[in-house]
GROMACS .gro file of C-alpha atoms in nm:
model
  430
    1UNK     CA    1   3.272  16.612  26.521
    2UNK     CA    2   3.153  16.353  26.313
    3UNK     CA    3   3.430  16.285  26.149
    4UNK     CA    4   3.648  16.246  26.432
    5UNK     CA    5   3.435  15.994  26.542
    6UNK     CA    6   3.403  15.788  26.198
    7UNK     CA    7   3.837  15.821  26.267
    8UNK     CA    8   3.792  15.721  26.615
    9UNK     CA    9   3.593  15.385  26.505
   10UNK     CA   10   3.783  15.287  26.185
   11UNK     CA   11   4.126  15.302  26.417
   12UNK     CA   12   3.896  15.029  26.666
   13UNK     CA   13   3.799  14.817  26.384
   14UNK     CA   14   4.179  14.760  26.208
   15UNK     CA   15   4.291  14.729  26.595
   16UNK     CA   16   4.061  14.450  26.636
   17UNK     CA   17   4.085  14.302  26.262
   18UNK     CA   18   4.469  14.281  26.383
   19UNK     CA   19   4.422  14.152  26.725
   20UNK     CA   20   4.238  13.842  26.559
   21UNK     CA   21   4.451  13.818  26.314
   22UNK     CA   22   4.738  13.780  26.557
   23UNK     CA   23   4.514  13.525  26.716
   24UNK     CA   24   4.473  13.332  26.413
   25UNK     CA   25   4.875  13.316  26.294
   26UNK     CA   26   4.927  13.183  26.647
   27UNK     CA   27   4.721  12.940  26.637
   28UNK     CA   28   4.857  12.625  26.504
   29UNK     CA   29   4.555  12.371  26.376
   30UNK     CA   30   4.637  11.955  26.313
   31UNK     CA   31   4.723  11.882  26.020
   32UNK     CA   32   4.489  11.664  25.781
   33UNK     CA   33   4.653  11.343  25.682
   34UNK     CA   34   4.539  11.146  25.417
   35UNK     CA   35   4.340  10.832  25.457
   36UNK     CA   36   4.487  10.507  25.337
   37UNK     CA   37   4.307  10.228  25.227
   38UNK     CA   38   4.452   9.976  25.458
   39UNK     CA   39   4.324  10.116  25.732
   40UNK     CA   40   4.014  10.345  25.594
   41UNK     CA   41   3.843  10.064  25.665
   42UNK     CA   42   3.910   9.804  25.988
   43UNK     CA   43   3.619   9.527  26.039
   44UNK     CA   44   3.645   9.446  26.455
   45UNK     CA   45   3.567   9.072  26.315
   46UNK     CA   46   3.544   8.896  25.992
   47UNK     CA   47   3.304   8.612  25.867
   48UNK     CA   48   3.625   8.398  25.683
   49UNK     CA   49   3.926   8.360  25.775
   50UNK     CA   50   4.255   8.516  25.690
   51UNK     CA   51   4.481   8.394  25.431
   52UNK     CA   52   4.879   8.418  25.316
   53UNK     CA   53   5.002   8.463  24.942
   54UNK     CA   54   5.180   8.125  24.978
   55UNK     CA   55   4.950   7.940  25.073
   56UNK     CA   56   4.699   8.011  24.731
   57UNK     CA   57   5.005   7.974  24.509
   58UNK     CA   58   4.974   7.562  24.407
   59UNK     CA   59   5.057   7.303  24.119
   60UNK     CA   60   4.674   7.202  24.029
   61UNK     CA   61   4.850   6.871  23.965
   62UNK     CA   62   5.155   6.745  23.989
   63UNK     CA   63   5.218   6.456  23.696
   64UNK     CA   64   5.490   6.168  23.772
   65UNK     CA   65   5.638   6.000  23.461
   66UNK     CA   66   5.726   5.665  23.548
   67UNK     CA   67   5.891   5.579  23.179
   68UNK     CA   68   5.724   5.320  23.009
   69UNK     CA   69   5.419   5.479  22.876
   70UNK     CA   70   5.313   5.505  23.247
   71UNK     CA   71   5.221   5.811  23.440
   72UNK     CA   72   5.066   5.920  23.777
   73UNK     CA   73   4.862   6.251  23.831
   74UNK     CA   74   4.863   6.386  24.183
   75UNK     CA   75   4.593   6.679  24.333
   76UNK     CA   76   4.636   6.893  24.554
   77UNK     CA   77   4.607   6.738  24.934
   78UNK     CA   78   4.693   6.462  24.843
   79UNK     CA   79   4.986   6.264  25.046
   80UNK     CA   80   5.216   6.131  24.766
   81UNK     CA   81   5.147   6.511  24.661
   82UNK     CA   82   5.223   6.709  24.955
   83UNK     CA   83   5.527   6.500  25.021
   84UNK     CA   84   5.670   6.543  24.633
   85UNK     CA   85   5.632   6.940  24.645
   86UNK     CA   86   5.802   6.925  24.980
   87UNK     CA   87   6.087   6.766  24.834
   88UNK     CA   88   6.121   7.003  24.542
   89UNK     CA   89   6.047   7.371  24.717
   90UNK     CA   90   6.376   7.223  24.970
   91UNK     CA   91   6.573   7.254  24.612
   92UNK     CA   92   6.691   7.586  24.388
   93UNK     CA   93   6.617   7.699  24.080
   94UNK     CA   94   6.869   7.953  23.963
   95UNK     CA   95   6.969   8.144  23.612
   96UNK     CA   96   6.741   8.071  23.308
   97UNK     CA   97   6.796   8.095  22.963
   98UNK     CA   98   6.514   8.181  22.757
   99UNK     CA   99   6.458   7.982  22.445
  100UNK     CA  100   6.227   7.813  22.146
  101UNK     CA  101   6.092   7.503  22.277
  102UNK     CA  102   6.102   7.345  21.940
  103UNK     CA  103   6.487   7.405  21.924
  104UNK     CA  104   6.609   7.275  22.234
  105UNK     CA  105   6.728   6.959  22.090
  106UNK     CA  106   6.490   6.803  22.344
  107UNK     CA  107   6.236   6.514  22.163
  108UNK     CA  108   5.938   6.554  22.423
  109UNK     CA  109   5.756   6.283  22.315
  110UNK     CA  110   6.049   6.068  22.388
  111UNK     CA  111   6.075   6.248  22.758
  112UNK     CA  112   5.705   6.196  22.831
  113UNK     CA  113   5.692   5.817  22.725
  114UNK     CA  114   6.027   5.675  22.846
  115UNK     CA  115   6.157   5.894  23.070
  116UNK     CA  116   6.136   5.960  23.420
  117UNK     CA  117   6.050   6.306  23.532
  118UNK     CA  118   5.805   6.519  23.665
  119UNK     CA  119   5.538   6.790  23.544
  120UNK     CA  120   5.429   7.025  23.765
  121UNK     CA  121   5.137   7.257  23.636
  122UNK     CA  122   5.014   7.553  23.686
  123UNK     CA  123   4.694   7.603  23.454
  124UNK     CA  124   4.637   7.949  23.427
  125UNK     CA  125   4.963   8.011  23.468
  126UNK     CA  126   5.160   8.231  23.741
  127UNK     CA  127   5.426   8.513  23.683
  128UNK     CA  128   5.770   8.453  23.814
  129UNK     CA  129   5.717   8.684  24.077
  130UNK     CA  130   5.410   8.501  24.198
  131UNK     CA  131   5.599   8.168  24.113
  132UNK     CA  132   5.894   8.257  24.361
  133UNK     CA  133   5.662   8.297  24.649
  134UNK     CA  134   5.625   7.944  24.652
  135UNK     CA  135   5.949   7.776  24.475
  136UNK     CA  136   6.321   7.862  24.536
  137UNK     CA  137   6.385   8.063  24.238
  138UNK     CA  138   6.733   8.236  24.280
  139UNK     CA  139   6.904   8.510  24.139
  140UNK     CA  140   6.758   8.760  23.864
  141UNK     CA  141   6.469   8.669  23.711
  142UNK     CA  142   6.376   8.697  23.340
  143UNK     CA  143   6.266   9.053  23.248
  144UNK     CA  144   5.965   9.000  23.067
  145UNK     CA  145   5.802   8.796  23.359
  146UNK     CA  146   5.621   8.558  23.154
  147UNK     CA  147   5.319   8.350  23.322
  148UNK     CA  148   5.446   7.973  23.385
  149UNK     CA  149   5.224   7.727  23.329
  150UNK     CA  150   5.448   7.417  23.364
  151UNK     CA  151   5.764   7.311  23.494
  152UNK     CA  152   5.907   6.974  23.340
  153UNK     CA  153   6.263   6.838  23.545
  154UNK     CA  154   6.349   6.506  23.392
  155UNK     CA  155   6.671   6.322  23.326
  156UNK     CA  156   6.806   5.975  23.121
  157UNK     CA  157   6.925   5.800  23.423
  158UNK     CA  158   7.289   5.638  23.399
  159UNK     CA  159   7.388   5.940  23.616
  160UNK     CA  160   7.336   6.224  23.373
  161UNK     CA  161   7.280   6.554  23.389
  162UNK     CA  162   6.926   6.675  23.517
  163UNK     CA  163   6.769   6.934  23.245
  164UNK     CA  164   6.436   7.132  23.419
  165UNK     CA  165   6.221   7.365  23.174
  166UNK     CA  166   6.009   7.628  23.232
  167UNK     CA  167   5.687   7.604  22.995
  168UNK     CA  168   5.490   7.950  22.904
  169UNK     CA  169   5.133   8.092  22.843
  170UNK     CA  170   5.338   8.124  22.504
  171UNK     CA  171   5.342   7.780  22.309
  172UNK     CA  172   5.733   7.830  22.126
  173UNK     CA  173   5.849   8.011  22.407
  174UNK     CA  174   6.037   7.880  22.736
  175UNK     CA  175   6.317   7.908  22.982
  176UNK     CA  176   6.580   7.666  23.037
  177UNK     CA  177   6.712   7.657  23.419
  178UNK     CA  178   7.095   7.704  23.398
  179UNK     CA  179   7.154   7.572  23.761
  180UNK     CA  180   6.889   7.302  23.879
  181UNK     CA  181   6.966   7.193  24.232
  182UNK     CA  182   6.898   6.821  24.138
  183UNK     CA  183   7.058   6.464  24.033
  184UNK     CA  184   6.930   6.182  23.847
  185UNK     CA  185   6.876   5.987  24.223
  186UNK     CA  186   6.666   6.295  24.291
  187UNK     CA  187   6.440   6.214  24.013
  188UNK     CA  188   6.430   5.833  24.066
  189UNK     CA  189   6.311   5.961  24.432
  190UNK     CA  190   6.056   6.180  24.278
  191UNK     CA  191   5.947   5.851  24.050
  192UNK     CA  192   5.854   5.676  24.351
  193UNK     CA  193   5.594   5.914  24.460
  194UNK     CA  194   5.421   5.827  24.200
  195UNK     CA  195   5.070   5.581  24.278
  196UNK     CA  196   5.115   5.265  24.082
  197UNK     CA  197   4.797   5.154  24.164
  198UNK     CA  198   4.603   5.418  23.978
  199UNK     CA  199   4.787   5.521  23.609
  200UNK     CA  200   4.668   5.704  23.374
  201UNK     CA  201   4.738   5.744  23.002
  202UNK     CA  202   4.836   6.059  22.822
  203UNK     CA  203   4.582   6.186  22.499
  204UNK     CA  204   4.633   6.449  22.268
  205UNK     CA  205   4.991   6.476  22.293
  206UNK     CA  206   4.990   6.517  22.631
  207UNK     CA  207   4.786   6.833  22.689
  208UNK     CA  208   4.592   6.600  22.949
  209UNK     CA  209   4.578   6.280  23.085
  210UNK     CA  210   4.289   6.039  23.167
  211UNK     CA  211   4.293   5.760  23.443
  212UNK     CA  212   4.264   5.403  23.355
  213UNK     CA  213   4.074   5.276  23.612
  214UNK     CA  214   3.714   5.465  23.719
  215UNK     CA  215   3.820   5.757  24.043
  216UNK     CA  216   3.632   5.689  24.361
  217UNK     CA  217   3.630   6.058  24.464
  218UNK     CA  218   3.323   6.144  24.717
  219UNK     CA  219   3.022   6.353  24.712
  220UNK     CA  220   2.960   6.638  24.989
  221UNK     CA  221   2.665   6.806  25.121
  222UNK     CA  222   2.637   7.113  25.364
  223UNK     CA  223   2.439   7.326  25.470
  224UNK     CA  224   2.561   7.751  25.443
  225UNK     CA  225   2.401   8.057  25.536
  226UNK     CA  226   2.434   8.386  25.307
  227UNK     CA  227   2.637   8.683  25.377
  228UNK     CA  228   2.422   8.977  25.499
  229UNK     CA  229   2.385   9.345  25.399
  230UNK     CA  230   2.470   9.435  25.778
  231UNK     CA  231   2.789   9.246  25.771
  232UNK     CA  232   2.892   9.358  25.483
  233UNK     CA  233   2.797   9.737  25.592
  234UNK     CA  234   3.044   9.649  25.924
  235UNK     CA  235   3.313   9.570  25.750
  236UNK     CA  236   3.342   9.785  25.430
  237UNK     CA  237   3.186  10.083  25.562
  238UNK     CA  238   3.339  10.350  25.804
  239UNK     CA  239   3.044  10.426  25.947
  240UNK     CA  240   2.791  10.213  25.865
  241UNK     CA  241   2.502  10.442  26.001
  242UNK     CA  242   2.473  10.656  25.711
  243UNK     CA  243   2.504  10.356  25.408
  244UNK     CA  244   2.142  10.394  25.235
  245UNK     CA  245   2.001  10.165  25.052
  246UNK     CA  246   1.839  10.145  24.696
  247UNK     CA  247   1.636   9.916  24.565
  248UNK     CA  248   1.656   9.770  24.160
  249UNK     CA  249   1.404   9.697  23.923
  250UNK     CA  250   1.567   9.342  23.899
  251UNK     CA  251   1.507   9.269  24.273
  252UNK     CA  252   1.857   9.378  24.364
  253UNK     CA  253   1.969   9.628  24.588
  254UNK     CA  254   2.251   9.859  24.648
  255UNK     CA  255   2.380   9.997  24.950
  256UNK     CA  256   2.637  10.239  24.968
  257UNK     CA  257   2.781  10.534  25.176
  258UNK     CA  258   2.829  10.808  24.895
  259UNK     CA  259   3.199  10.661  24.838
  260UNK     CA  260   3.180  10.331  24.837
  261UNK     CA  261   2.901  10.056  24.789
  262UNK     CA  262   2.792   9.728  24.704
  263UNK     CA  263   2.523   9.539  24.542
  264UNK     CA  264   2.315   9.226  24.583
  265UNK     CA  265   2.190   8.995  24.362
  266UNK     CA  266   1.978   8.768  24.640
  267UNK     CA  267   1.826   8.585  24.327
  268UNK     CA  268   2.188   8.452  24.192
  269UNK     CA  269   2.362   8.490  24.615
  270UNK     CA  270   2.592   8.738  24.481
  271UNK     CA  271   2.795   9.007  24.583
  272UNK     CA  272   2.935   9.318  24.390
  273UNK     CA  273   3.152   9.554  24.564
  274UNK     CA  274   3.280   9.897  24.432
  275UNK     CA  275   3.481  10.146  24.524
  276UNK     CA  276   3.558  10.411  24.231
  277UNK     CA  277   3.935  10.516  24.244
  278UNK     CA  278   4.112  10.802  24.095
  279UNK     CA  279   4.302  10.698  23.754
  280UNK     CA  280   4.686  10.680  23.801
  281UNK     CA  281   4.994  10.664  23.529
  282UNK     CA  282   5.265  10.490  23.738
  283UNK     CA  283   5.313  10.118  23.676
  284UNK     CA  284   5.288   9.846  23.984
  285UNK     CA  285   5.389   9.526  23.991
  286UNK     CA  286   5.151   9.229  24.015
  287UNK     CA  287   5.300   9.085  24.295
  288UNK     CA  288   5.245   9.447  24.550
  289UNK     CA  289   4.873   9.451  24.385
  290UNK     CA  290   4.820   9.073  24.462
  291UNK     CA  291   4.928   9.092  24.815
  292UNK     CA  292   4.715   9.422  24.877
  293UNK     CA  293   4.395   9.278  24.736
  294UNK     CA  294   4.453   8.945  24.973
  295UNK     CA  295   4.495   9.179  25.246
  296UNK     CA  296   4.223   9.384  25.177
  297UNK     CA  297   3.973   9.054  25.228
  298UNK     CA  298   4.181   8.952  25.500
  299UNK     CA  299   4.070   9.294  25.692
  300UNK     CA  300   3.730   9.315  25.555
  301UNK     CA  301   3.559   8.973  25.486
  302UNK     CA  302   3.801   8.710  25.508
  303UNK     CA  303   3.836   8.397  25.330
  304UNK     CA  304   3.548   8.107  25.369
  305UNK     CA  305   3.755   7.808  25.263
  306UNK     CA  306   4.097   7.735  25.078
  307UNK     CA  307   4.125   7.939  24.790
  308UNK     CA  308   4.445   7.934  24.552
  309UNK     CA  309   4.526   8.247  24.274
  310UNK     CA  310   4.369   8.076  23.984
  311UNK     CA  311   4.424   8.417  23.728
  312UNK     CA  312   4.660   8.671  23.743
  313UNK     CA  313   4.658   8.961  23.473
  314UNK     CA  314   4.811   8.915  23.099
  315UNK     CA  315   5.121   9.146  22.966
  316UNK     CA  316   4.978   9.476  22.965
  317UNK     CA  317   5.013   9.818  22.945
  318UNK     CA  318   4.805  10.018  23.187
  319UNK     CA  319   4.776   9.927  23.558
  320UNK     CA  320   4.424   9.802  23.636
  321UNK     CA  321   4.562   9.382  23.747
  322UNK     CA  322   4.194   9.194  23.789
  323UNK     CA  323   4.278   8.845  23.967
  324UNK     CA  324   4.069   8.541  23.997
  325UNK     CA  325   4.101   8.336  24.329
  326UNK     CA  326   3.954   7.993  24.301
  327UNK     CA  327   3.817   7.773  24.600
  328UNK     CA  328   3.948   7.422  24.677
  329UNK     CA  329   3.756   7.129  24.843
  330UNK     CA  330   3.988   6.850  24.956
  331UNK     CA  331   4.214   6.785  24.678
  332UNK     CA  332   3.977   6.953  24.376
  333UNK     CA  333   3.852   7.247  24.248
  334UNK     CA  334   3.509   7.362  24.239
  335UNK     CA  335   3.351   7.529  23.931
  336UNK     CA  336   3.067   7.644  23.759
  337UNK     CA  337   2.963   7.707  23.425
  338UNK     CA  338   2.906   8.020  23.506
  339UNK     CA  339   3.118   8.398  23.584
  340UNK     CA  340   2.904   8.459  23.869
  341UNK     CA  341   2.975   8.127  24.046
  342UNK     CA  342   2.982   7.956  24.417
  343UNK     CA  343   3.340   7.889  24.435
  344UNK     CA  344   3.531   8.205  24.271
  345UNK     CA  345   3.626   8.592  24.372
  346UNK     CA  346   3.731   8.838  24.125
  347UNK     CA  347   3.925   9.152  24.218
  348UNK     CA  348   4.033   9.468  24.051
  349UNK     CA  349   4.332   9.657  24.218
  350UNK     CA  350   4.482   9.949  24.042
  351UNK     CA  351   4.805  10.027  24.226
  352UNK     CA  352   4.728   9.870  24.563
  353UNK     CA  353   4.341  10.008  24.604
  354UNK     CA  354   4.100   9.737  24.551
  355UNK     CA  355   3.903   9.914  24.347
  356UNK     CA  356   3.582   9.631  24.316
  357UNK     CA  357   3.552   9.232  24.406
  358UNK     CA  358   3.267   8.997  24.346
  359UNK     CA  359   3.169   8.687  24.514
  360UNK     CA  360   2.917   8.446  24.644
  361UNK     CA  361   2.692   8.526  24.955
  362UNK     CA  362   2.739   8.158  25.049
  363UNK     CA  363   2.892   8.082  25.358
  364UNK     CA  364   2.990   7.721  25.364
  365UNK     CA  365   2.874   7.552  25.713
  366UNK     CA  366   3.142   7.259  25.734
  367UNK     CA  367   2.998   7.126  26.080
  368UNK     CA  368   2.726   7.002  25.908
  369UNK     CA  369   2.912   6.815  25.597
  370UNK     CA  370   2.772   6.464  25.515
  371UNK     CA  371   3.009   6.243  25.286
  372UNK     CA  372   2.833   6.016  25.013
  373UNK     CA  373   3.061   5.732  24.796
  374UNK     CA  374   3.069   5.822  24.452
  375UNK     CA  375   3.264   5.717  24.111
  376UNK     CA  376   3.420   5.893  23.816
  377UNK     CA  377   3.403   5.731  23.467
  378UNK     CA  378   3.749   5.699  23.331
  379UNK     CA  379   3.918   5.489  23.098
  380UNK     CA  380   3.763   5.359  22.764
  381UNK     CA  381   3.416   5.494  22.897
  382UNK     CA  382   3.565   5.859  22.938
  383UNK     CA  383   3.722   5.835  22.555
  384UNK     CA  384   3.459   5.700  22.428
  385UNK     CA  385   3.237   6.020  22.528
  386UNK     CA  386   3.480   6.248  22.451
  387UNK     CA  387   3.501   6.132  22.108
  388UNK     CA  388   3.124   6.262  22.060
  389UNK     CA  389   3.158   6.523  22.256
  390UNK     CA  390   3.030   6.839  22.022
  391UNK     CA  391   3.348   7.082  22.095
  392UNK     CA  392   3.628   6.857  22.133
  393UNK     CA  393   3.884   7.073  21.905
  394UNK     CA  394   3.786   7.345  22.185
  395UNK     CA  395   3.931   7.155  22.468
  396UNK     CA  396   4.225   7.312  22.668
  397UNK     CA  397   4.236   7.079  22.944
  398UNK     CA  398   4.032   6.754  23.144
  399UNK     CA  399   4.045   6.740  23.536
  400UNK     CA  400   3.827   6.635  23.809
  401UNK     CA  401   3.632   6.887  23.974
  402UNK     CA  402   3.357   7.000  24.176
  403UNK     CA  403   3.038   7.125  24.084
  404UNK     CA  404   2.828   7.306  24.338
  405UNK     CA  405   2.436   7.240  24.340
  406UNK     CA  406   2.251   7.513  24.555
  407UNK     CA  407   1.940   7.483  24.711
  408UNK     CA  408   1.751   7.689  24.935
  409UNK     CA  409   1.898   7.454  25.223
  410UNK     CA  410   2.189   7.317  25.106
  411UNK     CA  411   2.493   7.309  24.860
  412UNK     CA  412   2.611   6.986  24.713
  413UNK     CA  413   2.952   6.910  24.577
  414UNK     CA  414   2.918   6.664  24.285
  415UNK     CA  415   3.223   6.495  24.165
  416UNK     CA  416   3.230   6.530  23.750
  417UNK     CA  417   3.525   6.605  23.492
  418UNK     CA  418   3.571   6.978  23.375
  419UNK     CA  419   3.642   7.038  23.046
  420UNK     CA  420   3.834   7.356  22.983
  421UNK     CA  421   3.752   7.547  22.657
  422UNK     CA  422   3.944   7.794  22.441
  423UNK     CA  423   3.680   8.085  22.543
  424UNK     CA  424   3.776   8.070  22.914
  425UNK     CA  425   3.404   7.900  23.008
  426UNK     CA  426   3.377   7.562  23.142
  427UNK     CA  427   3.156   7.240  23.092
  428UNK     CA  428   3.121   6.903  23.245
  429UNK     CA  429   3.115   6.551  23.189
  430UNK     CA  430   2.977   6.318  23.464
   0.00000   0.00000   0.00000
């Protein structure tokens, strides 16, 4: 009797282990799909503005030879400028033939002293890629996608043939243009853009040029208010409810919501954002990662002034591209002296995921700008300091800049020269 009951109720159970079972096959769940970064994250608003690639892809100056011994350097904004590069991104660029710049047959002393032409640089240099965003570069490009950091179209009058060079990151090494969409009239034109009233004279065989007469460039003051944890938490957080927040013995603090997080430094008004990404072996290209990680700060923070791509990575192997954007006042630059700055944004993207940025907490307040007259030394004055100037052999490159001076209240633009040196740091002379 027993036993025929223990049958009874097995039979029961496998008839209702298969019932749900039957239940379960026919039952068809959604399907998980993966999150993407693009959209992981969507801020309603952001405190900047957004940005395009082509519009943070510049010359830092533009430098008209005039031919005898005289030259004209033109920044960014302004007129005689604007109105040049217009002229020259409506022309081509197309074929290039790489070569030693010593053997080209070309005497560039001669070029730079006599000749007309024009200089456009690019100081950190930008890869073609990059480059073509900007320029009309046609047809294939060079393989090795070298970093430009100059491009010199000149020609001997008389109706001769107009030669255009592509200068390097890489001294010896350049690229001849094969087809340059321009005449000699088209470099008389681009002569003329060139403001007589303010030369300058090359030094040190031309690796930069100093005015003759003393640049009346003005002083700014604004006020700015700082970035804060809860809109940061908005926009980089998916829900920013559960972000906790940790405290450092060096006064900073962390917040983060177990994947991602970010730190700040209130003491230096700086930001660190991370956001740890699984290692990966394929290769992309520096353009797709530049374009995410402008996108990414479109979404998320936006941009707080006019920025242009001031680094882009060197040749390498493995695919971790860290850019450096760098913001533009007017028609100059602003640095610091040091990496965590008012003024710059670093970014790591490894194959489109931004996988960290840093930047300032400073949010410029441009309503409440106040403009003060100020002068540049220049001429004898400016050589005459340079001469004693401690590390002179380590000097890549002289331009006017801006250096920021924060306050609790306030941030102040000062006009002074930046003087580039071989270790990547910066110092000033006022």
């Amino acid at each position: 009797m027993i036993e025929s009951f223990k049958s009874i109720f097995l039979v029961v159970l496998i008839g209702v282990s298969l019932y749900q079972s039957f239940l379960l096959a026919s039952y068809n769940p959604p399907k998980g799909e993966p999150i993407q970064q693009s959209n992981y994250v969507q801020a309603e608003t952001t405190p900047g503005k957004q940005l395009e690639l082509q519009e943070m892809v510049f010359p830092d100056q533009i430098i008209v030879h005039l031919g005898n011994q005289q030259h004209s350097v033109l920044y960014p904004g302004n007129y005689y400028y604007t109105r040049l590069l217009d002229n020259i991104k409506q022309r081509s660029f197309k074929g290039f033939r790489k070569t030693t710049m010593y053997l080209v047959n070309v005497n560039w002393e001669e070029v730079r002293t006599k000749q007309q032409g024009v200089e456009i640089r690019f100081r950190d240099g930008i890869p073609f890629t990059v480059l073509q965003q900007q320029l009309r570069i046609e047809g294939e490009l060079p393989a090795d996608n070298d970093k430009i950091t100059k491009i010199w179209i000149f020609s001997k009058g008389n109706n001769e043939d107009v030669r255009a060079f592509f200068f390097t990151d890489s001294p010896s090494v350049g690229y001849e243009v094969i087809g340059a969409d321009f005449t000699s009239k088209d470099v008389e034109n681009f002569a003329a853009f060139g403001d007589l009233t303010n030369l300058y004279k090359t030094t040190n065989n031309g690796d930069y040029y100093l005015p003759i007469k003393p640049l009346r460039i003005p002083t700014y003051v604004f006020n700015y208010s700082l970035l804060t944890a809860d809109q940061l938490k908005q926009s980089l957080f998916v829900d920013p409810g559960i972000a906790r927040n940790l405290k450092e013995r060096d006064g900073s603090e962390i917040y983060t919501d177990s994947k991602r997080g970010f730190q700040l430094n209130r003491d230096q008004r700086w930001i660190t954002y991370s956001d740890p990404v699984a290692s990966v072996e394929s290769k992309s290209e520096v353009l797709d990662d530049l374009q995410a990680g402008i996108k990414f700060i479109n979404q998320h923070i936006g941009w707080d002034g006019k920025y242009y791509v001031a680094r882009t990575p060197q040749k390498q192997s493995f695919d971790n591209h860290t850019f450096t954007f760098r913001e533009y006042y007017e028609s100059l630059p602003i640095i610091t002296n040091q990496p965590e700055g008012f003024g710059s944004m670093k970014m790591q993207v490894q194959k489109g995921v931004i996988s960290g940025f840093e930047r300032s907490m400073v949010i410029p307040d441009m309503k409440t700008v106040q403009r003060r007259d100020s002068e540049l030394i220049s001429g004898d004055t400016l050589e005459e300091r340079l001469q004693y100037y401690q590390r002179r052999t380590s000097i890549v490159s002289i331009f006017p800049a801006y250096r920021p001076i924060i306050s609790d209240k306030n941030v102040t633009l000062v006009v002074t020269w930046a003087l580039e040196l071989r270790d990547g740091t910066f110092d000033f002379m006022e």
